[in-house]
Coordinates of C-alpha atoms and ligand atoms in Angstrom, one line a residue:
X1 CA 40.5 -15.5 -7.2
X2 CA 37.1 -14.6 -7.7
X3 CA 34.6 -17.1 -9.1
X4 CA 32.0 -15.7 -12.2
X5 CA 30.1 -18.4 -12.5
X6 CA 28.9 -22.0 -10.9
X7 CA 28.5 -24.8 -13.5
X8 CA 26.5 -28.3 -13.5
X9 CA 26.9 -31.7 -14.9
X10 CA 24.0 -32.8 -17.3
X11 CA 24.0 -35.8 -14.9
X12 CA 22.8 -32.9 -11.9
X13 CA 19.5 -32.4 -14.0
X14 CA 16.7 -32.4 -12.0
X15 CA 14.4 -35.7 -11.7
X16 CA 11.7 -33.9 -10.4
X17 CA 9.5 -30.8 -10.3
X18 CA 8.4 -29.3 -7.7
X19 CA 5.2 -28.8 -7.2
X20 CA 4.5 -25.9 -4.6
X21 CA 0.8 -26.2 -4.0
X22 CA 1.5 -28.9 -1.7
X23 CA 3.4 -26.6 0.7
X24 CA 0.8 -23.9 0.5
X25 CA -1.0 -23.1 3.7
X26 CA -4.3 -22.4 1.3
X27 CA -3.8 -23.7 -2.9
X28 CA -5.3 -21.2 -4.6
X29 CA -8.9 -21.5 -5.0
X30 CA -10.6 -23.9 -8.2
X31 CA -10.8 -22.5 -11.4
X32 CA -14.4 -21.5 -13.2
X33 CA -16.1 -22.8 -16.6
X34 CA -15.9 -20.1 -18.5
X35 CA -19.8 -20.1 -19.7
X36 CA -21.5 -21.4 -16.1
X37 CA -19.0 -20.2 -13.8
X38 CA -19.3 -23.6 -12.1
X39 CA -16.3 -25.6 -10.8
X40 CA -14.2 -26.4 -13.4
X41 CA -13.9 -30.2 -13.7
X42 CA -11.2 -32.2 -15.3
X43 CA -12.9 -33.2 -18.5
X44 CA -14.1 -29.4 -19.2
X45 CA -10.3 -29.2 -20.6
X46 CA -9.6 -32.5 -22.3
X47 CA -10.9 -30.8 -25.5
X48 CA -8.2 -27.9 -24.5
X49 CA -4.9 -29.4 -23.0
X50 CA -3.1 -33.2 -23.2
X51 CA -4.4 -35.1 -20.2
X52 CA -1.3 -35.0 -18.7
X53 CA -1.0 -31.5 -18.6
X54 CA -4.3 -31.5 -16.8
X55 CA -3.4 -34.0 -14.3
X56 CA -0.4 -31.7 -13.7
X57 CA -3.0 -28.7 -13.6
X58 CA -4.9 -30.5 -10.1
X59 CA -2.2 -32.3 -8.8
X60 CA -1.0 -31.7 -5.1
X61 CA 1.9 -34.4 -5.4
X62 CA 4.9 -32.3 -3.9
X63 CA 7.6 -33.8 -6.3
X64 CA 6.2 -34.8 -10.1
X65 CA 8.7 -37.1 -11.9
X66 CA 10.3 -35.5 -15.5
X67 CA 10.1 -38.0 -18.1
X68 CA 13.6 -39.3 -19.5
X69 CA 12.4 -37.8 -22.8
X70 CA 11.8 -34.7 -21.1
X71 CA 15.1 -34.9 -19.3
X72 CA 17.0 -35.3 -22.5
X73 CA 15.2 -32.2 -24.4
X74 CA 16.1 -30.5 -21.5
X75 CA 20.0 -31.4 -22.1
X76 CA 20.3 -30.0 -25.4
X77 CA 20.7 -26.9 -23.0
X78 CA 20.3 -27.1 -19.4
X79 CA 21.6 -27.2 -16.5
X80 CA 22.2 -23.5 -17.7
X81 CA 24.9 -21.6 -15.6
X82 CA 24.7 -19.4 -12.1
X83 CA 26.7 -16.4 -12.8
X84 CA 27.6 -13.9 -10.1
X85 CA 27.9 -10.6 -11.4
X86 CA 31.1 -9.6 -9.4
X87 CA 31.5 -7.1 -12.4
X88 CA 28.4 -5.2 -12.1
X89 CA 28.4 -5.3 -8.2
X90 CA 31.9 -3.0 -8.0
X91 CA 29.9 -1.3 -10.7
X92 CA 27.6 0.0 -8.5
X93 CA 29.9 -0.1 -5.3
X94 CA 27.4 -1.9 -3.7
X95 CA 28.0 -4.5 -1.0
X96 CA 25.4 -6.4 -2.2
X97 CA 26.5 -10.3 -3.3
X98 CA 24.4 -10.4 -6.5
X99 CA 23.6 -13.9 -8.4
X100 CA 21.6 -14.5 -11.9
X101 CA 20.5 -17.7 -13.1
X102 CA 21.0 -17.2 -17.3
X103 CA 18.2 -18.9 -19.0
X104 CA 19.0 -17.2 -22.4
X105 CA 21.6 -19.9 -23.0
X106 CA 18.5 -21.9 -24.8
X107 CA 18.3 -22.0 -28.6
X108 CA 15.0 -19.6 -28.6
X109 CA 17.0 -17.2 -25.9
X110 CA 14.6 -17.7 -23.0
X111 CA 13.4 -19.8 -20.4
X112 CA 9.8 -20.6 -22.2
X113 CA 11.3 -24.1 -23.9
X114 CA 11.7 -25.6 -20.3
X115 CA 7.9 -26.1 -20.3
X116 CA 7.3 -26.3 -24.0
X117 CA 9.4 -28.9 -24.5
X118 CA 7.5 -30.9 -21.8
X119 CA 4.0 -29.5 -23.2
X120 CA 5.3 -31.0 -26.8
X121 CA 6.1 -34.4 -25.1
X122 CA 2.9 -35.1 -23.7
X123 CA 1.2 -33.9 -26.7
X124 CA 3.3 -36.2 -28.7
X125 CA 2.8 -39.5 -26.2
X126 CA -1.5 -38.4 -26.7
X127 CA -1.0 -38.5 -30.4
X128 CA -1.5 -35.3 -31.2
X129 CA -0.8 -33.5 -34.7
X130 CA 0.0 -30.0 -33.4
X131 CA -0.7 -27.0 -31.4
X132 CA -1.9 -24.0 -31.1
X133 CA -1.0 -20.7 -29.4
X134 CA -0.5 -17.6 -28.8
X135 CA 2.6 -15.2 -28.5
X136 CA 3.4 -11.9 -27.0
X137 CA 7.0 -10.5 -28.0
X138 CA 7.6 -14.1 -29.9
X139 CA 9.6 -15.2 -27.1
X140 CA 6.8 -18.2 -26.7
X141 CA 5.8 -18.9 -30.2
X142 CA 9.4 -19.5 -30.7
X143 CA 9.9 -21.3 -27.9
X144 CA 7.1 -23.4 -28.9
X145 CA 7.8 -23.5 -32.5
X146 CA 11.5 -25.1 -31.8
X147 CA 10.0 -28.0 -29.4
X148 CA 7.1 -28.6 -31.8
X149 CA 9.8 -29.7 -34.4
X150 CA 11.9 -31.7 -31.4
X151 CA 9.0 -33.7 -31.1
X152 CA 7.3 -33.5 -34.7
X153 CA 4.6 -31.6 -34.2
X154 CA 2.9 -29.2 -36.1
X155 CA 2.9 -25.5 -34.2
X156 CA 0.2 -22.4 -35.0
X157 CA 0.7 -19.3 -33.5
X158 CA -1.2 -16.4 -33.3
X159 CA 0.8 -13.1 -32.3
X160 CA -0.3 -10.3 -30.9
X161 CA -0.5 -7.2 -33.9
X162 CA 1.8 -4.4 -32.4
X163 CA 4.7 -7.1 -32.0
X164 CA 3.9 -8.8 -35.4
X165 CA 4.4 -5.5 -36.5
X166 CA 7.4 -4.5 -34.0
X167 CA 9.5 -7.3 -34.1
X168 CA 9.6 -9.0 -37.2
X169 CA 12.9 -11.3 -36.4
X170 CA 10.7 -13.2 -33.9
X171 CA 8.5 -14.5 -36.6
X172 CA 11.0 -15.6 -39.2
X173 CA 12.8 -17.2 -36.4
X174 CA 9.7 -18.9 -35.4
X175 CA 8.9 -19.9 -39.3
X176 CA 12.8 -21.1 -39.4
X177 CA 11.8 -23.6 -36.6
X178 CA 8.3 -25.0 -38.7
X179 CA 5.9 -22.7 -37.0
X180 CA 3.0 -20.9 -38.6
X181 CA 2.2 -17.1 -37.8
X182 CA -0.9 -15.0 -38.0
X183 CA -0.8 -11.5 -36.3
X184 CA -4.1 -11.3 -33.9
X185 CA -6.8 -10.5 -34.2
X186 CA -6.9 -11.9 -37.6
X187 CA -9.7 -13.2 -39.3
X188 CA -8.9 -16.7 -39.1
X189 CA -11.1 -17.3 -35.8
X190 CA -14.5 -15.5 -35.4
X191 CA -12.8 -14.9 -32.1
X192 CA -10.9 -12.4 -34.0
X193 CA -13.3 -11.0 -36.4
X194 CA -15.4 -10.2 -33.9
X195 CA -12.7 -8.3 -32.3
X196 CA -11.5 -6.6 -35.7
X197 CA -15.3 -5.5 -36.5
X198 CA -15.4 -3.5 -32.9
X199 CA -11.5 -2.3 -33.3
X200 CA -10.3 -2.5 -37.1
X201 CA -7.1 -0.5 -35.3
X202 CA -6.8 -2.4 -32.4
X203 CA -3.1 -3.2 -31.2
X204 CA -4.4 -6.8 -30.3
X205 CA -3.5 -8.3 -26.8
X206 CA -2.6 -11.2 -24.9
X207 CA -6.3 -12.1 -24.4
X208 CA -7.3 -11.5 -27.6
X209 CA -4.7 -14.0 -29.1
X210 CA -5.3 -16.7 -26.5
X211 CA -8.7 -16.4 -27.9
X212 CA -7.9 -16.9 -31.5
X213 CA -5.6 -19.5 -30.4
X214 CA -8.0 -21.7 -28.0
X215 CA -11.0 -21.5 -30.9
X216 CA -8.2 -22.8 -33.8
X217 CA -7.6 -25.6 -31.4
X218 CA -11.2 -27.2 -30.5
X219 CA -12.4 -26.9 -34.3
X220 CA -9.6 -28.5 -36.0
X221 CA -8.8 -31.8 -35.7
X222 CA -5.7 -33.2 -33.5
X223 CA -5.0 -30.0 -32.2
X224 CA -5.0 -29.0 -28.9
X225 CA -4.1 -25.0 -27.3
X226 CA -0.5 -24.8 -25.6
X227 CA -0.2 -22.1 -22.6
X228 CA 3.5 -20.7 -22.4
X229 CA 2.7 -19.1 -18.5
X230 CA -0.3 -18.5 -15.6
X231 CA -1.4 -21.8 -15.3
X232 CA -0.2 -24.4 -12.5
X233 CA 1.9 -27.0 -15.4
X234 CA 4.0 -24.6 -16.7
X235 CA 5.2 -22.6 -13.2
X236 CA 5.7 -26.2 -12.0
X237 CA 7.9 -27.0 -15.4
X238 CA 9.8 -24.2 -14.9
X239 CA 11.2 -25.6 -11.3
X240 CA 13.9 -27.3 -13.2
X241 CA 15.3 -23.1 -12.6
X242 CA 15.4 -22.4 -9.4
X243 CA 15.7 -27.0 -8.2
X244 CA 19.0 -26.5 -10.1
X245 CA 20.0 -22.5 -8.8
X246 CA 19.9 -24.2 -5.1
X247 CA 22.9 -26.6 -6.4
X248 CA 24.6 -23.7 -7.9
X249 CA 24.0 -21.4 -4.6
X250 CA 25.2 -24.4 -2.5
X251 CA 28.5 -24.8 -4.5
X252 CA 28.7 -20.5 -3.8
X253 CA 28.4 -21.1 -0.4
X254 CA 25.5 -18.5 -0.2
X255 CA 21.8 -18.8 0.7
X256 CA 19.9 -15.7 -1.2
X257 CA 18.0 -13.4 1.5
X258 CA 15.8 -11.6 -2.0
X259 CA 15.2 -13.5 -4.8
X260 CA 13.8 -11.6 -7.7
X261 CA 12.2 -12.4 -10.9
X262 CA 10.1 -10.3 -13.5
X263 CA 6.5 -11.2 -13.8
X264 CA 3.5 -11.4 -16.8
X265 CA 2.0 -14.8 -16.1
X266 CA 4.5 -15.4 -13.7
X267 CA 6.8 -18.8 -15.1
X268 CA 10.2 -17.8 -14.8
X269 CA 9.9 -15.9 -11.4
X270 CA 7.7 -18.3 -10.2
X271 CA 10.2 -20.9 -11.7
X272 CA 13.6 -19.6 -10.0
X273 CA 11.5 -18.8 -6.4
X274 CA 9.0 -21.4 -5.8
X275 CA 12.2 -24.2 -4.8
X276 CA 13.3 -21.5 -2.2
X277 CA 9.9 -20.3 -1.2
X278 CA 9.7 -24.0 -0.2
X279 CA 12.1 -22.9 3.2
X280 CA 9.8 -19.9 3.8
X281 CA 6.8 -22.2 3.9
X282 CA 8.1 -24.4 5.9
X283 CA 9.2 -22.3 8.4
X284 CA 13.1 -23.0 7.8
X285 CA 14.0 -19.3 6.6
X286 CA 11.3 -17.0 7.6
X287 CA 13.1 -14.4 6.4
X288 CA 13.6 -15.3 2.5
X289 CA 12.2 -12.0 0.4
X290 CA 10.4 -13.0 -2.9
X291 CA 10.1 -9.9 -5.5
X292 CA 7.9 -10.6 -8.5
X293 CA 8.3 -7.8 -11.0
X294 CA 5.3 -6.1 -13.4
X295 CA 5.7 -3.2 -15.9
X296 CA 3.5 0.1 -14.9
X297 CA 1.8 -0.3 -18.4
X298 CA -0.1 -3.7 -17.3
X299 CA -0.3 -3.6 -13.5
X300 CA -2.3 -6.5 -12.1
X301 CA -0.3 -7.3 -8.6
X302 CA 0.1 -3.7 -7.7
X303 CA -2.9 -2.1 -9.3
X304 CA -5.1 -4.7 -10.5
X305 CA -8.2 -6.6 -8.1
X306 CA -8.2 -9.7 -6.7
X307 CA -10.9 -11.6 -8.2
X308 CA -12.5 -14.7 -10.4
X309 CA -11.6 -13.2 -14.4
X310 CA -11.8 -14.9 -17.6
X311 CA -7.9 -15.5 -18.9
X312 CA -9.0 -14.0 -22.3
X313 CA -10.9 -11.5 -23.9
X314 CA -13.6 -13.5 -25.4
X315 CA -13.8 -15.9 -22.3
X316 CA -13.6 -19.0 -23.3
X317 CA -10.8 -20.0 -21.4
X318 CA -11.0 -20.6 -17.8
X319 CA -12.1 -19.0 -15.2
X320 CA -9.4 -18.0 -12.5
X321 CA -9.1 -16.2 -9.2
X322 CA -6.1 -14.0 -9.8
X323 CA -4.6 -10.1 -9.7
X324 CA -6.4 -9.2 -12.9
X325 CA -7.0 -5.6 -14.7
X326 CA -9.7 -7.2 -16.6
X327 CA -10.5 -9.6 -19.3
X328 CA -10.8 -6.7 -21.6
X329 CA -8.1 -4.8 -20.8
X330 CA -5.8 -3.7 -23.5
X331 CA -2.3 -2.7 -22.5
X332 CA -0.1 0.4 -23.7
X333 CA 2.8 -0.9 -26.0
X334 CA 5.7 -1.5 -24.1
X335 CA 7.9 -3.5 -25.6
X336 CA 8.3 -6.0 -22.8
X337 CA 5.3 -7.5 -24.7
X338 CA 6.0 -10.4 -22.0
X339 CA 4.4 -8.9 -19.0
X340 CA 1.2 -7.4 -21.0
X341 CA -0.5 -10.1 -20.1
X342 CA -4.3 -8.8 -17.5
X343 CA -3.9 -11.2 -15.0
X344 CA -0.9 -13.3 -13.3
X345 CA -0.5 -17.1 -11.8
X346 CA -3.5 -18.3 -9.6
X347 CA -0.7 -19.4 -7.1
X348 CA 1.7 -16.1 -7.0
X349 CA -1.9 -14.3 -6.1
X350 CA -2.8 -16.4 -3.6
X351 CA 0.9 -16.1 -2.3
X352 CA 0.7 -12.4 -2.4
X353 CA -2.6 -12.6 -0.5
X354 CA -1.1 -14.5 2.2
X355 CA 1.9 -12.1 2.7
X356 CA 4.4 -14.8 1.6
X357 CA 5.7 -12.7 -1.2
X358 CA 5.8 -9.2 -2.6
X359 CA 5.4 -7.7 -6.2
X360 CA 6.3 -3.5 -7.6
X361 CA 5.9 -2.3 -10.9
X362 CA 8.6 -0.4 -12.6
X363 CA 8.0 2.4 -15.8
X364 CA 10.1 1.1 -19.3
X365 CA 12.9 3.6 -19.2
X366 CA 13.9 3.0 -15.6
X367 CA 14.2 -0.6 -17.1
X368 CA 16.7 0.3 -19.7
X369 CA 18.2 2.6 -17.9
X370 CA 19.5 -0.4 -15.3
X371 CA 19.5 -3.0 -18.2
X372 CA 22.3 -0.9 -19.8
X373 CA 24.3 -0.1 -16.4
X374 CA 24.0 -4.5 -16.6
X375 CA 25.1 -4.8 -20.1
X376 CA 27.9 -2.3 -19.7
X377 CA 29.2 -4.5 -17.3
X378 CA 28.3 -8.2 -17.2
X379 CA 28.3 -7.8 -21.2
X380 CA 25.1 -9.7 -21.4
X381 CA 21.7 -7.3 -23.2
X382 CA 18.7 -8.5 -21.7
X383 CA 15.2 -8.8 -22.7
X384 CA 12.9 -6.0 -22.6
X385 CA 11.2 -7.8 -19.9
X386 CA 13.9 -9.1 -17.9
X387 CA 15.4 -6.1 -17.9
X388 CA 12.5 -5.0 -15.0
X389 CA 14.1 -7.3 -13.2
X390 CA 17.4 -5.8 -13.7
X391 CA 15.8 -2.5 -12.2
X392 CA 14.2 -4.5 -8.9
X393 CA 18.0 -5.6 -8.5
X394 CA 19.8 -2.5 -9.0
X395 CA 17.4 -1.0 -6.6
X396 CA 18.1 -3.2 -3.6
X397 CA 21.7 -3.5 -4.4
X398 CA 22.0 0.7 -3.9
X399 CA 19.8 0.0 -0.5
X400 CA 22.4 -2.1 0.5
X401 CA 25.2 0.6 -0.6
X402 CA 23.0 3.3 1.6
X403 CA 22.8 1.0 4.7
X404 CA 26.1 -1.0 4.2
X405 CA 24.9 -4.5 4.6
X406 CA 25.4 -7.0 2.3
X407 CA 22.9 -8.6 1.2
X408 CA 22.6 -11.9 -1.0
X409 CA 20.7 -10.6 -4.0
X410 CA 19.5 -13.3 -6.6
X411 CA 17.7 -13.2 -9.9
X412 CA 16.2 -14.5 -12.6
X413 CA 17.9 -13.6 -15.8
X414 CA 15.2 -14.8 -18.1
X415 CA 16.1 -13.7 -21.5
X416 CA 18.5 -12.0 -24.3
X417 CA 17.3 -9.1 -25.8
X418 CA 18.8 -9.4 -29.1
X419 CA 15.9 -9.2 -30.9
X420 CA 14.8 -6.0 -28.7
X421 CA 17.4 -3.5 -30.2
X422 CA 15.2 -1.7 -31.5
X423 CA 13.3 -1.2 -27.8
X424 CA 17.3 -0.2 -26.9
X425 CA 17.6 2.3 -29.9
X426 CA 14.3 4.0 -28.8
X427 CA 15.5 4.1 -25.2
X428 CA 19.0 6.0 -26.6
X429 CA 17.4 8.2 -28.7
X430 CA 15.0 9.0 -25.4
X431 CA 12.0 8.0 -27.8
X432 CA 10.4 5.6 -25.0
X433 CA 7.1 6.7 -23.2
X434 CA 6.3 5.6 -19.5
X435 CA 2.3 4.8 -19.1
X436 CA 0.8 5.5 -16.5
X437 CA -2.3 3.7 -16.4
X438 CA -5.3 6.1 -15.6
X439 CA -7.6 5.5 -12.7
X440 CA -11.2 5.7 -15.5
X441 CA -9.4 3.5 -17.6
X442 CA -8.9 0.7 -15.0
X443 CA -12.1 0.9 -13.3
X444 CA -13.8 0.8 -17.1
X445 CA -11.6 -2.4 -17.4
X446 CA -12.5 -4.4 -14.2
X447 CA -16.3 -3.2 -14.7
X448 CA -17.0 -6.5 -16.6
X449 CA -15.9 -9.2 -13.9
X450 CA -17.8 -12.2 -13.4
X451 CA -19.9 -12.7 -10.6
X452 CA -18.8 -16.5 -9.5
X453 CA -21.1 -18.2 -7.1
X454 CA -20.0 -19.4 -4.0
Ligands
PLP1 C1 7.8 -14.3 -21.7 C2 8.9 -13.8 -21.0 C3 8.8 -13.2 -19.7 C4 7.4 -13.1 -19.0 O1 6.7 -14.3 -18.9 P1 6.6 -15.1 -17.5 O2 5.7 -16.2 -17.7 O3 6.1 -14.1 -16.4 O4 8.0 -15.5 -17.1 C5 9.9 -12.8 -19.0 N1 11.1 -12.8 -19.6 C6 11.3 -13.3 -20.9 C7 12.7 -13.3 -21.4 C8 10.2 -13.8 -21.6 O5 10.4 -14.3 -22.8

């Protein structure tokens, strides 16, 4: 009898994360001030993140201990299950062993709360009244908004126009779990009015609302900004994936020769792949393939330069050294408003750079089209976002149809997309554009870099 899925105690909860700078042959290099372009130091983001968070941010300790609090947040949920999608492999009459990871078993639908609830913890323990933020699809300001309440916090968030607008569900769901919503640019910040004066149209972005959501925090009192991807704390919270998917492949009796993930900052892929990677890096299975996933529209591993950029539009957050398409870069709408993000995790790029792992960008419809071959029959609908995934996956598993070997294929299903019909609909009713990004438009983007001194 075949086995669907692989199942774990809440006693198998991992203890620890795992912290993958300490197996890198290079960490990625320091981040910059935002105004002097100097080394960032410590204290330059006590008036930003917890302390912890920032000890987290710098720390090279290989395995970083979860609080028990932490732990039992994390219950509520986890350890989600490992399912292999024996269904959609005879779909595709593919030889191909294919595994996901589900992460939309979590009461916000994604994998976000695995850091939020941490972020909320520590922001609790420093006796903190809230945070603010900024959200994309709504996927993190609801993840946020539901831990903020766990730990009684208050939770602001600032999201992006186009989705406000797109995907109204998100926000009530977010207001349902205590949170506060502005659409960005709003003019709440100056950050934003700024913004609105130049653009009164714009769409908004990532960058803009990180903006809005970093100047809310340092002028009002007890607050402090929460980051729901990119930065080293939150790829290292997200371990608790891919620490528990090695139990799960274990009890399956398989080792995965691709891993795949999709990619805007980076946390979930980074999350499921970093605890393998660890064998790659270490020289155990040379062989392992990492596949991190970006949409055409916002192309910053497979278009995008490698270079020092400002993580938001009116740079004032740090400095970083990363794929970017520029601070100022304001995506096409997709609706995996998840991966609009202009730049991607310091420590994926530096990965990338060293040849340890690979990324591709995928158009929107190709997306849908494999999310619905997935749907039709694994039953689950996924994220707008994941579902690039889904496409990285159903590509390899026809390779290994056309060359008959049968690969172990595992990936990162991050999300549902139940509040993304309307993304589906527009797919059916073959209302969906594909952006290509032009060539004047990019090099207009990545004409403002900063020049960091070395
Ligand atoms: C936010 C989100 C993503 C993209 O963010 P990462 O930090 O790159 O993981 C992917 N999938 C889902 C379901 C999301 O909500």
């Amino acid at each position: 009898m075949s086995q669907y899925k692989y199942v774990l105690q809440e006693k198998d909860l991992p203890t620890h994360w795992y912290n993958i700078l300490a197996d890198m042959k290079q960490p990625p290099p320091p981040f910059r001030h935002p105004a002097t372009l100097e080394i960032l130091q410590p204290d330059d983001l006590m008036p930003v993140f917890p302390e912890a968070l920032i000890k987290q941010e710098m720390s090279l300790e290989r395995w970083i201990e979860i609080p028990h609090e932490v732990r039992d947040a994390l219950k509520m949920w986890r350890p989600t299950p490992l399912h292999r999608a024996i269904r959609w492999e005879k779909a595709l009459d593919t030889p191909a062993r294919i595994y996901y990871k589900w992460e939309g078993v979590s009461p916000p639908g994604s994998h976000k709360p695995n850091t939020a609830v941490a972020q909320c913890y520590y922001g609790k323990q420093e006796g903190l009244k809230g945070f603010a933020t900024e959200t994309g699809a709504g996927q993190w300001g609801s993840a946020l908004s539901f831990a903020a309440q766990m730990f009684g916090l208050e939770c602001k968030v600032f999201m992006v126009a186009i989705s406000y607008q797109q995907k109204p569900y998100r926000r009530i769901a977010m207001e349902t779990w205590g949170g506060a919503v502005v659409a960005s640019p709003s003019t709440m910040t100056k950050a934003g009015r700024d913004i609105l004066a130049v653009d009164p149209e714009t769409p908004g972005s990532l960058g803009m609302a990180i903006s809005e959501a970093i100047e809310y925090a340092v002028t009002h009192d007890g607050f402090k900004y929460s980051l729901g991807s990119v930065v080293n704390f939150v790829l290292l919270h997200q371990t608790v994936v891919g620490l528990e998917t090695r139990e799960q492949m274990e009890m399956a009796g398989d080792y995965p020769d691709i891993i795949i993930g999709c990619a805007g900052g980076g946390s979930n892929a980074a999350g499921l792949i970093y605890p393998f990677l660890k064998d790659k890096l270490d020289g155990s299975r040379p062989q392992l393939r990492a596949i991190f996933v970006e949409s055409t529209a916002c192309p910053s591993m497979t278009r995008g330069i490698y270079a020092y950029d400002w993580g938001d539009t009116a740079k004032t957050g740090p400095v970083a050294m990363m794929h970017t398409v520029g601070h100022g870069f304001v995506p096409a709408p997709v609706h995996a408003g998840g991966l609009r993000y202009h730049g991607m995790a310091p420590s994926i790029c530096a990965l990338l750079e060293q040849g340890e792992v690979e990324s591709r960008a995928y158009h929107q419809n190709t997306c849908f089209e494999a999310a619905v071959s997935f749907a039709r029959a694994e039953g689950f609908i996924v994220a707008p976002e994941t579902a690039h995934a889904v496409k990285a996956v159903y590509d390899e598993a026809v390779a290994c149809k056309e060359s008959g070997e049968s690969k172990v294929i595992l990936f990162n299903n991050s999300g549902h997309g139940h509040f993304d019909l309307a993304a589906y609909d527009a797919f059916f009713r073959k209302d969906l554009s594909d952006y290509e990004l032009e060539e004047d438009k990019l090099r207009q983007a990545l004409a403002d870099l900063p020049s960091v001194p070395v």
